[in-house]
mmCIF file of C-alpha atoms in Angstrom:
data_model
loop_
_atom_site.group_PDB
_atom_site.id
_atom_site.type_symbol
_atom_site.label_atom_id
_atom_site.label_comp_id
_atom_site.label_asym_id
_atom_site.label_seq_id
_atom_site.Cartn_x
_atom_site.Cartn_y
_atom_site.Cartn_z
ATOM 1 C CA MET G 1 86.736 111.658 30.841
ATOM 2 C CA ARG G 2 85.462 111.445 34.425
ATOM 3 C CA LYS G 3 82.177 113.344 34.897
ATOM 4 C CA CYS G 4 81.481 115.227 38.111
ATOM 5 C CA LYS G 5 78.212 113.877 39.066
ATOM 6 C CA GLY G 6 77.085 114.455 42.548
ATOM 7 C CA PHE G 7 80.381 114.457 44.369
ATOM 8 C CA ARG G 8 81.379 111.868 46.806
ATOM 9 C CA LYS G 9 81.683 112.847 50.364
ATOM 10 C CA SER G 10 84.898 114.308 51.237
ATOM 11 C CA ARG G 11 86.647 116.359 53.667
ATOM 12 C CA TYR G 12 89.119 118.419 55.197
ATOM 13 C CA GLY G 13 91.874 120.851 54.669
ATOM 14 C CA ALA G 14 93.781 123.358 56.651
ATOM 15 C CA SER G 15 93.901 127.001 57.278
ATOM 16 C CA VAL G 16 96.327 128.940 55.237
ATOM 17 C CA LEU G 17 99.049 131.034 56.704
ATOM 18 C CA LEU G 18 100.874 133.321 54.552
ATOM 19 C CA CYS G 19 104.224 134.685 55.373
ATOM 20 C CA ALA G 20 104.849 138.509 55.053
ATOM 21 C CA LEU G 21 108.197 140.080 54.055
ATOM 22 C CA LEU G 22 108.663 143.883 54.037
ATOM 23 C CA GLY G 23 110.911 145.610 51.499
ATOM 24 C CA ILE G 24 112.140 149.039 52.568
ATOM 25 C CA ALA G 25 113.983 151.425 50.236
ATOM 26 C CA GLY G 26 115.814 154.491 51.484
ATOM 27 C CA CYS G 27 117.505 157.411 49.788
ATOM 28 C CA GLY G 28 119.335 160.656 50.695
ATOM 29 C CA LYS G 29 120.743 163.846 49.149
ATOM 30 C CA ALA G 30 124.352 165.032 49.415
ATOM 31 C CA ALA G 31 124.728 168.628 50.710
ATOM 32 C CA ASN G 32 126.521 171.191 48.450
ATOM 33 C CA GLU G 33 129.872 172.378 49.815
ATOM 34 C CA VAL G 34 130.518 176.145 49.922
ATOM 35 C CA PRO G 35 134.256 177.044 49.552
ATOM 36 C CA THR G 36 135.762 179.193 52.359
ATOM 37 C CA PRO G 37 137.479 182.368 51.030
ATOM 38 C CA ASN G 38 141.279 182.709 51.528
ATOM 39 C CA PRO G 39 142.273 185.067 54.390
ATOM 40 C CA THR G 40 144.015 188.366 53.462
ATOM 41 C CA ALA G 41 147.876 187.997 53.510
ATOM 42 C CA THR G 42 149.775 190.082 56.057
ATOM 43 C CA GLU G 43 153.531 191.055 55.638
ATOM 44 C CA VAL G 44 155.843 190.008 58.499
ATOM 45 C CA PRO G 45 159.405 191.574 58.867
ATOM 46 C CA ASP G 46 162.366 189.262 58.221
ATOM 47 C CA ALA G 47 163.585 187.920 61.516
ATOM 48 C CA GLY G 48 166.381 185.822 60.130
ATOM 49 C CA PRO G 49 166.486 182.137 59.574
ATOM 50 C CA THR G 50 164.067 180.033 61.548
ATOM 51 C CA ALA G 51 164.997 176.634 62.847
ATOM 52 C CA GLU G 52 163.246 173.858 61.034
ATOM 53 C CA PRO G 53 160.492 172.330 63.063
ATOM 54 C CA THR G 54 160.958 168.870 64.371
ATOM 55 C CA LEU G 55 158.894 166.465 62.310
ATOM 56 C CA GLU G 56 157.037 163.729 64.139
ATOM 57 C CA ALA G 57 155.976 160.621 62.296
ATOM 58 C CA THR G 58 152.184 160.309 61.996
ATOM 59 C CA PRO G 59 151.191 156.757 62.805
ATOM 60 C CA GLU G 60 149.236 155.006 60.018
ATOM 61 C CA PRO G 61 145.667 154.194 60.932
ATOM 62 C CA THR G 62 145.081 150.624 61.919
ATOM 63 C CA LYS G 63 143.362 148.782 59.103
ATOM 64 C CA ALA G 64 140.144 146.973 59.904
ATOM 65 C CA PRO G 65 140.357 143.289 59.207
ATOM 66 C CA THR G 66 138.995 142.359 55.785
ATOM 67 C CA VAL G 67 135.701 140.518 56.032
ATOM 68 C CA THR G 68 134.817 138.240 53.155
ATOM 69 C CA PRO G 69 131.052 138.213 52.690
ATOM 70 C CA GLU G 70 129.454 134.819 52.685
ATOM 71 C CA PRO G 71 128.312 133.805 49.206
ATOM 72 C CA THR G 72 124.577 133.949 48.561
ATOM 73 C CA LYS G 73 123.237 130.439 48.825
ATOM 74 C CA GLU G 74 121.614 129.295 45.602
ATOM 75 C CA PRO G 75 118.243 127.565 46.018
ATOM 76 C CA GLU G 76 118.552 123.813 45.729
ATOM 77 C CA LYS G 77 117.525 122.634 42.280
ATOM 78 C CA ILE G 78 116.222 119.175 41.662
ATOM 79 C CA ASN G 79 114.571 117.205 38.887
ATOM 80 C CA THR G 80 111.701 115.249 40.430
ATOM 81 C CA TRP G 81 109.944 114.057 37.301
ATOM 82 C CA PHE G 82 108.026 110.788 37.462
ATOM 83 C CA ASP G 83 107.612 109.686 33.863
ATOM 84 C CA PHE G 84 105.449 106.738 32.805
ATOM 85 C CA GLY G 85 105.484 107.584 29.117
ATOM 86 C CA LYS G 86 101.979 109.034 29.155
ATOM 87 C CA GLY G 87 100.836 112.534 28.374
ATOM 88 C CA LYS G 88 102.893 115.682 27.981
ATOM 89 C CA ASN G 89 106.573 115.681 28.851
ATOM 90 C CA MET G 90 107.725 117.486 32.002
ATOM 91 C CA GLU G 91 111.275 116.219 32.026
ATOM 92 C CA ASN G 92 112.828 119.631 31.306
ATOM 93 C CA ILE G 93 111.226 121.264 34.342
ATOM 94 C CA THR G 94 113.716 121.870 37.129
ATOM 95 C CA ILE G 95 112.318 122.508 40.606
ATOM 96 C CA GLU G 96 113.859 125.047 43.003
ATOM 97 C CA VAL G 97 112.741 123.593 46.323
ATOM 98 C CA THR G 98 112.411 127.059 47.892
ATOM 99 C CA CYS G 99 111.291 130.200 46.078
ATOM 100 C CA PRO G 100 114.298 132.576 45.664
ATOM 101 C CA PRO G 101 113.954 135.452 48.199
ATOM 102 C CA GLU G 102 113.983 138.182 45.561
ATOM 103 C CA TYR G 103 110.679 136.902 44.185
ATOM 104 C CA ARG G 104 108.919 137.078 47.547
ATOM 105 C CA ILE G 105 109.211 140.800 48.374
ATOM 106 C CA ASN G 106 107.427 143.911 47.131
ATOM 107 C CA LYS G 107 109.852 145.867 44.903
ATOM 108 C CA ALA G 108 109.718 149.582 44.214
ATOM 109 C CA ASP G 109 110.614 149.125 40.552
ATOM 110 C CA VAL G 110 107.864 146.591 39.817
ATOM 111 C CA THR G 111 104.242 147.538 39.133
ATOM 112 C CA TYR G 112 101.997 144.735 40.299
ATOM 113 C CA GLY G 113 98.670 143.630 38.950
ATOM 114 C CA ARG G 114 95.324 145.355 39.599
ATOM 115 C CA ILE G 115 93.065 143.779 42.187
ATOM 116 C CA VAL G 116 89.336 143.571 41.328
ATOM 117 C CA LYS G 117 86.952 142.562 44.142
ATOM 118 C CA THR G 118 83.609 141.551 42.661
ATOM 119 C CA SER G 119 80.883 138.938 42.745
ATOM 120 C CA TYR G 120 79.003 136.654 40.345
ATOM 121 C CA TYR G 121 75.673 134.857 40.540
ATOM 122 C CA SER G 122 76.020 131.127 41.113
ATOM 123 C CA GLU G 123 73.232 128.909 39.821
ATOM 124 C CA THR G 124 74.904 126.088 41.693
ATOM 125 C CA CYS G 125 74.587 127.827 45.066
ATOM 126 C CA GLU G 126 71.568 130.015 44.130
ATOM 127 C CA LYS G 127 73.266 133.164 45.499
ATOM 128 C CA ASN G 128 75.917 135.773 44.719
ATOM 129 C CA ARG G 129 79.451 134.646 45.408
ATOM 130 C CA ASN G 130 82.545 136.756 46.090
ATOM 131 C CA VAL G 131 85.681 136.491 43.980
ATOM 132 C CA ILE G 132 88.982 138.406 43.744
ATOM 133 C CA ILE G 133 90.511 138.798 40.308
ATOM 134 C CA LEU G 134 94.109 139.860 39.744
ATOM 135 C CA LEU G 135 94.636 141.439 36.341
ATOM 136 C CA PRO G 136 98.253 141.633 35.108
ATOM 137 C CA GLU G 137 99.972 145.001 34.817
ATOM 138 C CA GLY G 138 99.057 146.584 31.499
ATOM 139 C CA TYR G 139 95.912 144.469 31.133
ATOM 140 C CA THR G 140 94.059 145.316 27.932
ATOM 141 C CA GLU G 141 90.984 143.981 26.157
ATOM 142 C CA GLU G 142 93.139 143.845 23.008
ATOM 143 C CA LYS G 143 94.910 140.731 24.311
ATOM 144 C CA LYS G 144 93.713 137.330 25.553
ATOM 145 C CA TYR G 145 95.234 136.114 28.831
ATOM 146 C CA PRO G 146 95.526 132.579 30.264
ATOM 147 C CA VAL G 147 93.892 132.069 33.660
ATOM 148 C CA LEU G 148 95.142 130.490 36.887
ATOM 149 C CA TYR G 149 92.542 129.633 39.578
ATOM 150 C CA VAL G 150 94.066 129.684 43.088
ATOM 151 C CA LEU G 151 92.184 127.769 45.799
ATOM 152 C CA HIS G 152 92.356 128.376 49.581
ATOM 153 C CA GLY G 153 92.314 125.978 52.536
ATOM 154 C CA ILE G 154 89.494 124.978 54.845
ATOM 155 C CA PHE G 155 87.875 127.872 56.809
ATOM 156 C CA GLY G 156 89.493 130.266 54.282
ATOM 157 C CA ASP G 157 87.872 132.562 51.718
ATOM 158 C CA GLU G 158 88.674 134.511 48.574
ATOM 159 C CA THR G 159 91.094 136.772 50.507
ATOM 160 C CA SER G 160 93.193 133.971 51.982
ATOM 161 C CA MET G 161 95.690 133.307 49.194
ATOM 162 C CA ILE G 162 96.332 136.615 47.466
ATOM 163 C CA GLY G 163 98.724 137.954 50.152
ATOM 164 C CA ASP G 164 98.967 141.108 52.195
ATOM 165 C CA GLY G 165 100.421 143.511 49.655
ATOM 166 C CA ASN G 166 104.021 142.831 50.632
ATOM 167 C CA SER G 167 104.124 139.076 49.931
ATOM 168 C CA GLY G 168 102.017 136.256 48.614
ATOM 169 C CA PRO G 169 101.116 135.070 45.082
ATOM 170 C CA ARG G 170 100.341 138.600 43.834
ATOM 171 C CA ILE G 171 103.903 139.683 44.622
ATOM 172 C CA THR G 172 105.631 136.456 43.575
ATOM 173 C CA VAL G 173 103.837 136.178 40.264
ATOM 174 C CA GLY G 174 104.184 139.902 39.603
ATOM 175 C CA ASN G 175 107.948 139.688 40.101
ATOM 176 C CA MET G 176 108.111 136.624 37.857
ATOM 177 C CA ILE G 177 106.187 138.316 35.044
ATOM 178 C CA ALA G 178 108.337 141.449 35.342
ATOM 179 C CA LYS G 179 111.494 139.328 34.954
ATOM 180 C CA GLY G 180 110.070 137.230 32.119
ATOM 181 C CA ASP G 181 110.051 134.036 34.177
ATOM 182 C CA ALA G 182 106.294 133.584 33.920
ATOM 183 C CA LYS G 183 103.708 134.318 31.250
ATOM 184 C CA GLU G 184 101.292 137.200 31.696
ATOM 185 C CA MET G 185 98.202 135.707 33.276
ATOM 186 C CA ILE G 186 95.015 136.491 35.152
ATOM 187 C CA LEU G 187 94.821 135.039 38.706
ATOM 188 C CA VAL G 188 91.400 134.246 40.116
ATOM 189 C CA PHE G 189 90.887 133.743 43.860
ATOM 190 C CA PRO G 190 87.431 132.218 44.434
ATOM 191 C CA TYR G 191 85.505 131.341 47.558
ATOM 192 C CA MET G 192 85.404 127.563 47.569
ATOM 193 C CA TYR G 193 82.706 126.723 50.093
ATOM 194 C CA ALA G 194 79.817 126.009 47.674
ATOM 195 C CA SER G 195 76.565 125.383 49.513
ATOM 196 C CA LYS G 196 72.972 126.442 48.896
ATOM 197 C CA THR G 197 72.026 126.366 52.575
ATOM 198 C CA GLN G 198 75.175 127.461 54.412
ATOM 199 C CA ASP G 199 77.533 130.389 53.818
ATOM 200 C CA VAL G 200 80.590 129.282 55.818
ATOM 201 C CA CYS G 201 82.295 126.098 56.933
ATOM 202 C CA THR G 202 81.429 125.314 60.563
ATOM 203 C CA ALA G 203 83.330 122.101 61.225
ATOM 204 C CA ILE G 204 85.682 119.502 59.807
ATOM 205 C CA ASP G 205 83.164 116.808 59.025
ATOM 206 C CA VAL G 206 81.591 115.024 56.069
ATOM 207 C CA ALA G 207 78.693 117.476 55.726
ATOM 208 C CA ASN G 208 80.971 120.508 55.478
ATOM 209 C CA THR G 209 83.559 118.952 53.215
ATOM 210 C CA LYS G 210 80.814 118.063 50.716
ATOM 211 C CA ALA G 211 80.408 121.823 50.122
ATOM 212 C CA TYR G 212 84.077 122.040 49.131
ATOM 213 C CA ASP G 213 83.653 119.040 46.820
ATOM 214 C CA ASN G 214 80.710 120.821 45.225
ATOM 215 C CA PHE G 215 82.965 123.720 44.186
ATOM 216 C CA VAL G 216 83.794 121.976 40.879
ATOM 217 C CA ASN G 217 80.196 122.602 39.794
ATOM 218 C CA ASP G 218 80.223 126.257 40.815
ATOM 219 C CA LEU G 219 83.603 126.731 39.145
ATOM 220 C CA THR G 220 82.811 125.156 35.797
ATOM 221 C CA ALA G 221 79.118 126.151 35.479
ATOM 222 C CA ASP G 222 79.189 129.634 37.002
ATOM 223 C CA LEU G 223 82.592 131.232 37.685
ATOM 224 C CA MET G 224 84.395 130.268 34.492
ATOM 225 C CA PRO G 225 81.542 131.492 32.254
ATOM 226 C CA PHE G 226 81.508 134.726 34.282
ATOM 227 C CA MET G 227 85.216 135.199 33.614
ATOM 228 C CA GLU G 228 84.780 134.568 29.898
ATOM 229 C CA ASP G 229 81.887 137.052 29.686
ATOM 230 C CA ASN G 230 83.586 139.866 31.555
ATOM 231 C CA TYR G 231 87.334 139.610 31.016
ATOM 232 C CA SER G 232 89.694 139.041 28.108
ATOM 233 C CA VAL G 233 90.281 135.348 28.782
ATOM 234 C CA ALA G 234 92.092 132.856 26.551
ATOM 235 C CA THR G 235 90.026 129.662 26.622
ATOM 236 C CA GLY G 236 90.943 125.998 26.244
ATOM 237 C CA ARG G 237 92.819 123.607 28.553
ATOM 238 C CA GLU G 238 96.134 124.904 27.240
ATOM 239 C CA ASN G 239 95.234 128.316 28.718
ATOM 240 C CA THR G 240 93.606 127.206 31.993
ATOM 241 C CA ALA G 241 95.387 126.148 35.204
ATOM 242 C CA ILE G 242 94.375 125.365 38.774
ATOM 243 C CA ILE G 243 96.418 125.227 41.974
ATOM 244 C CA GLY G 244 95.395 125.012 45.615
ATOM 245 C CA PHE G 245 96.706 124.790 49.176
ATOM 246 C CA SER G 246 95.567 122.240 51.769
ATOM 247 C CA MET G 247 91.819 121.655 51.158
ATOM 248 C CA GLY G 248 92.305 123.704 47.982
ATOM 249 C CA GLY G 249 95.180 121.402 47.040
ATOM 250 C CA ARG G 250 92.968 118.354 47.387
ATOM 251 C CA GLU G 251 90.197 119.963 45.374
ATOM 252 C CA ALA G 252 92.653 121.089 42.657
ATOM 253 C CA ILE G 253 93.645 117.467 42.088
ATOM 254 C CA ALA G 254 89.999 116.334 42.152
ATOM 255 C CA ILE G 255 88.900 119.050 39.717
ATOM 256 C CA GLY G 256 91.823 118.268 37.382
ATOM 257 C CA LEU G 257 90.883 114.582 37.417
ATOM 258 C CA MET G 258 87.177 115.275 36.792
ATOM 259 C CA ARG G 259 87.573 117.958 34.132
ATOM 260 C CA PRO G 260 90.778 117.290 32.175
ATOM 261 C CA ASP G 261 88.965 118.781 29.178
ATOM 262 C CA LEU G 262 89.047 122.181 30.888
ATOM 263 C CA PHE G 263 92.319 122.218 32.891
ATOM 264 C CA GLY G 264 95.699 121.503 31.298
ATOM 265 C CA TYR G 265 97.773 122.312 34.395
ATOM 266 C CA ILE G 266 97.279 121.028 37.970
ATOM 267 C CA GLY G 267 99.182 122.156 41.055
ATOM 268 C CA SER G 268 98.729 121.031 44.643
ATOM 269 C CA ILE G 269 100.478 122.359 47.776
ATOM 270 C CA ALA G 270 100.182 120.282 50.965
ATOM 271 C CA PRO G 271 96.922 118.642 49.783
ATOM 272 C CA ALA G 272 94.512 117.616 52.544
ATOM 273 C CA PRO G 273 93.236 114.109 53.284
ATOM 274 C CA GLY G 274 90.044 112.939 51.653
ATOM 275 C CA LEU G 275 90.893 112.558 47.984
ATOM 276 C CA VAL G 276 90.707 108.792 48.652
ATOM 277 C CA PRO G 277 89.241 106.934 51.650
ATOM 278 C CA GLY G 278 91.275 107.298 54.823
ATOM 279 C CA ARG G 279 91.405 108.529 58.390
ATOM 280 C CA ASP G 280 93.267 111.389 59.957
ATOM 281 C CA TRP G 281 93.241 113.160 63.356
ATOM 282 C CA ALA G 282 89.954 114.930 62.483
ATOM 283 C CA MET G 283 87.680 112.357 60.876
ATOM 284 C CA ALA G 284 87.202 109.306 58.696
ATOM 285 C CA HIS G 285 87.144 110.379 55.035
ATOM 286 C CA PRO G 286 84.888 108.464 52.641
ATOM 287 C CA GLY G 287 87.041 109.690 49.716
ATOM 288 C CA GLN G 288 86.221 111.401 46.437
ATOM 289 C CA PHE G 289 87.850 108.613 44.404
ATOM 290 C CA ALA G 290 88.878 105.032 44.868
ATOM 291 C CA GLU G 291 92.669 104.822 44.734
ATOM 292 C CA GLU G 292 92.635 103.001 41.400
ATOM 293 C CA ASP G 293 90.605 105.843 39.847
ATOM 294 C CA VAL G 294 93.182 108.553 40.602
ATOM 295 C CA LYS G 295 94.388 108.635 36.985
ATOM 296 C CA PHE G 296 93.537 109.917 33.521
ATOM 297 C CA ASP G 297 91.699 107.675 31.119
ATOM 298 C CA THR G 298 93.663 108.613 27.993
ATOM 299 C CA GLU G 299 96.973 110.183 27.060
ATOM 300 C CA GLU G 300 95.059 113.194 25.659
ATOM 301 C CA GLU G 301 93.538 113.835 29.089
ATOM 302 C CA SER G 302 96.912 113.870 30.868
ATOM 303 C CA PRO G 303 97.858 117.392 32.001
ATOM 304 C CA TYR G 304 100.714 119.331 30.439
ATOM 305 C CA VAL G 305 102.002 119.970 33.981
ATOM 306 C CA PHE G 306 101.026 118.136 37.192
ATOM 307 C CA MET G 307 102.871 119.173 40.380
ATOM 308 C CA LEU G 308 102.587 118.250 44.072
ATOM 309 C CA CYS G 309 104.704 119.473 46.986
ATOM 310 C CA SER G 310 104.614 119.542 50.771
ATOM 311 C CA GLY G 311 106.727 120.619 53.737
ATOM 312 C CA ASP G 312 108.936 118.167 55.560
ATOM 313 C CA ASN G 313 107.478 119.218 58.942
ATOM 314 C CA ASP G 314 103.772 119.449 58.170
ATOM 315 C CA ASN G 315 101.858 118.299 61.235
ATOM 316 C CA VAL G 316 98.472 119.266 59.793
ATOM 317 C CA VAL G 317 98.215 117.054 56.696
ATOM 318 C CA GLY G 318 101.112 114.804 57.679
ATOM 319 C CA THR G 319 102.075 112.236 55.068
ATOM 320 C CA PHE G 320 98.864 112.407 53.023
ATOM 321 C CA PRO G 321 100.505 114.484 50.232
ATOM 322 C CA GLU G 322 103.207 111.824 49.836
ATOM 323 C CA SER G 323 100.537 109.126 49.850
ATOM 324 C CA TYR G 324 98.941 110.850 46.832
ATOM 325 C CA HIS G 325 102.314 110.858 45.103
ATOM 326 C CA ASN G 326 102.620 107.136 45.773
ATOM 327 C CA ILE G 327 99.099 106.511 44.394
ATOM 328 C CA LEU G 328 100.007 108.437 41.238
ATOM 329 C CA ASN G 329 103.094 106.270 40.887
ATOM 330 C CA ARG G 330 101.112 103.091 41.251
ATOM 331 C CA ASN G 331 98.638 104.324 38.676
ATOM 332 C CA GLU G 332 101.446 105.444 36.355
ATOM 333 C CA VAL G 333 100.442 109.079 36.183
ATOM 334 C CA ASN G 334 103.096 111.506 34.993
ATOM 335 C CA HIS G 335 103.728 114.129 37.666
ATOM 336 C CA ILE G 336 106.343 116.118 39.593
ATOM 337 C CA TRP G 337 106.747 115.681 43.348
ATOM 338 C CA TRP G 338 109.069 117.347 45.843
ATOM 339 C CA ILE G 339 109.429 118.026 49.564
ATOM 340 C CA VAL G 340 110.127 121.537 50.818
ATOM 341 C CA PRO G 341 112.733 121.460 53.652
ATOM 342 C CA GLY G 342 112.099 123.434 56.823
ATOM 343 C CA SER G 343 108.396 123.982 56.100
ATOM 344 C CA ASP G 344 105.316 123.277 58.168
ATOM 345 C CA HIS G 345 101.788 123.793 56.850
ATOM 346 C CA SER G 346 102.571 127.254 55.473
ATOM 347 C CA GLU G 347 105.797 128.845 54.270
ATOM 348 C CA PRO G 348 108.058 128.174 52.484
ATOM 349 C CA ALA G 349 105.941 125.389 50.987
ATOM 350 C CA ILE G 350 103.270 127.776 49.625
ATOM 351 C CA SER G 351 105.664 130.111 47.813
ATOM 352 C CA SER G 352 107.693 127.137 46.561
ATOM 353 C CA GLY G 353 104.596 125.631 44.987
ATOM 354 C CA ILE G 354 103.350 128.893 43.483
ATOM 355 C CA TYR G 355 106.778 129.856 42.118
ATOM 356 C CA ASN G 356 107.593 126.537 40.480
ATOM 357 C CA PHE G 357 104.110 126.042 39.081
ATOM 358 C CA CYS G 358 103.851 129.517 37.553
ATOM 359 C CA LYS G 359 107.304 129.139 36.051
ATOM 360 C CA ALA G 360 106.138 126.048 34.116
ATOM 361 C CA ILE G 361 102.557 126.734 33.014
ATOM 362 C CA PHE G 362 101.199 128.208 29.783
ATOM 363 C CA LYS G 363 104.305 127.249 27.823
ATOM 364 C CA THR G 364 102.958 124.308 25.844
ATOM 365 C CA GLU G 365 103.825 125.890 22.482
ATOM 366 C CA GLU G 366 107.484 126.567 23.354
#
């Protein structure tokens, strides 16, 4: 197992944009009809036979042309499993390259999880740190819940990934749980910038990215124990997952590699440069790992699920996500990789990653 001793210098990420979709429901009442009374009949003297009126044919109304509705397009489904015979088997996981629209909107008949905004003391950073916790609908201390940690991009914070109330992971995962497509789980949205001397990221450079690399220490030494002490959390790698976007995507991979004893599921959406040495438009990245070290030492350390995805038009992180996929292939690491069509460094890549990942995790006993 790879220990996280004094992180290597690292780097970069990208701001998160989240797409908002508004669901509107309307209703109306039918008015009651009041019958009109019949008029009183009046007798008229017989005036002899009356000529029959001429009957004119009433033209039939012109029928509107029949319009055949276009069939709803099913999301493209692919199997993108890269199997090197090591670790848990992901071959039965089918990826829907875009999240189905019905999972991305706030629905009137679904009750979503409860948001808790709180803080914990970090020995790593020597200060209180903000965190948002999303408890599933019906949360009770009588049950133990698996936990998914969701990491934001560079310059983001704990509010960046949860969504705006009408879209985002809270809505997507809530819809999935309501339909039985995902397990009940607690979602944790931490603030990743972990520095003793600085509260916010001020630039894309080595000094600032080291604070993001330091988050693994804050997460494992401070935040995870806080969650276990204060919430009904199921422990063990089979009950603990991590996913991130951009800088958070890079750190999710790094944390999964460093602490496979704690995290059994790893997800990464449009991961930023800097996992390994390289250069992008912003800076030269020293790298957190040498390329040959991006792997798990034993079959027991391999994650149950390991997913990476990125948009096909991402001009922020470019081809770095695919380069990580290629490194994993060279190092024979089991994983799932797909490209989200029509996506830049935001939607629909983010919802695609969240949806497919949450559909697959916490099901190791099935």
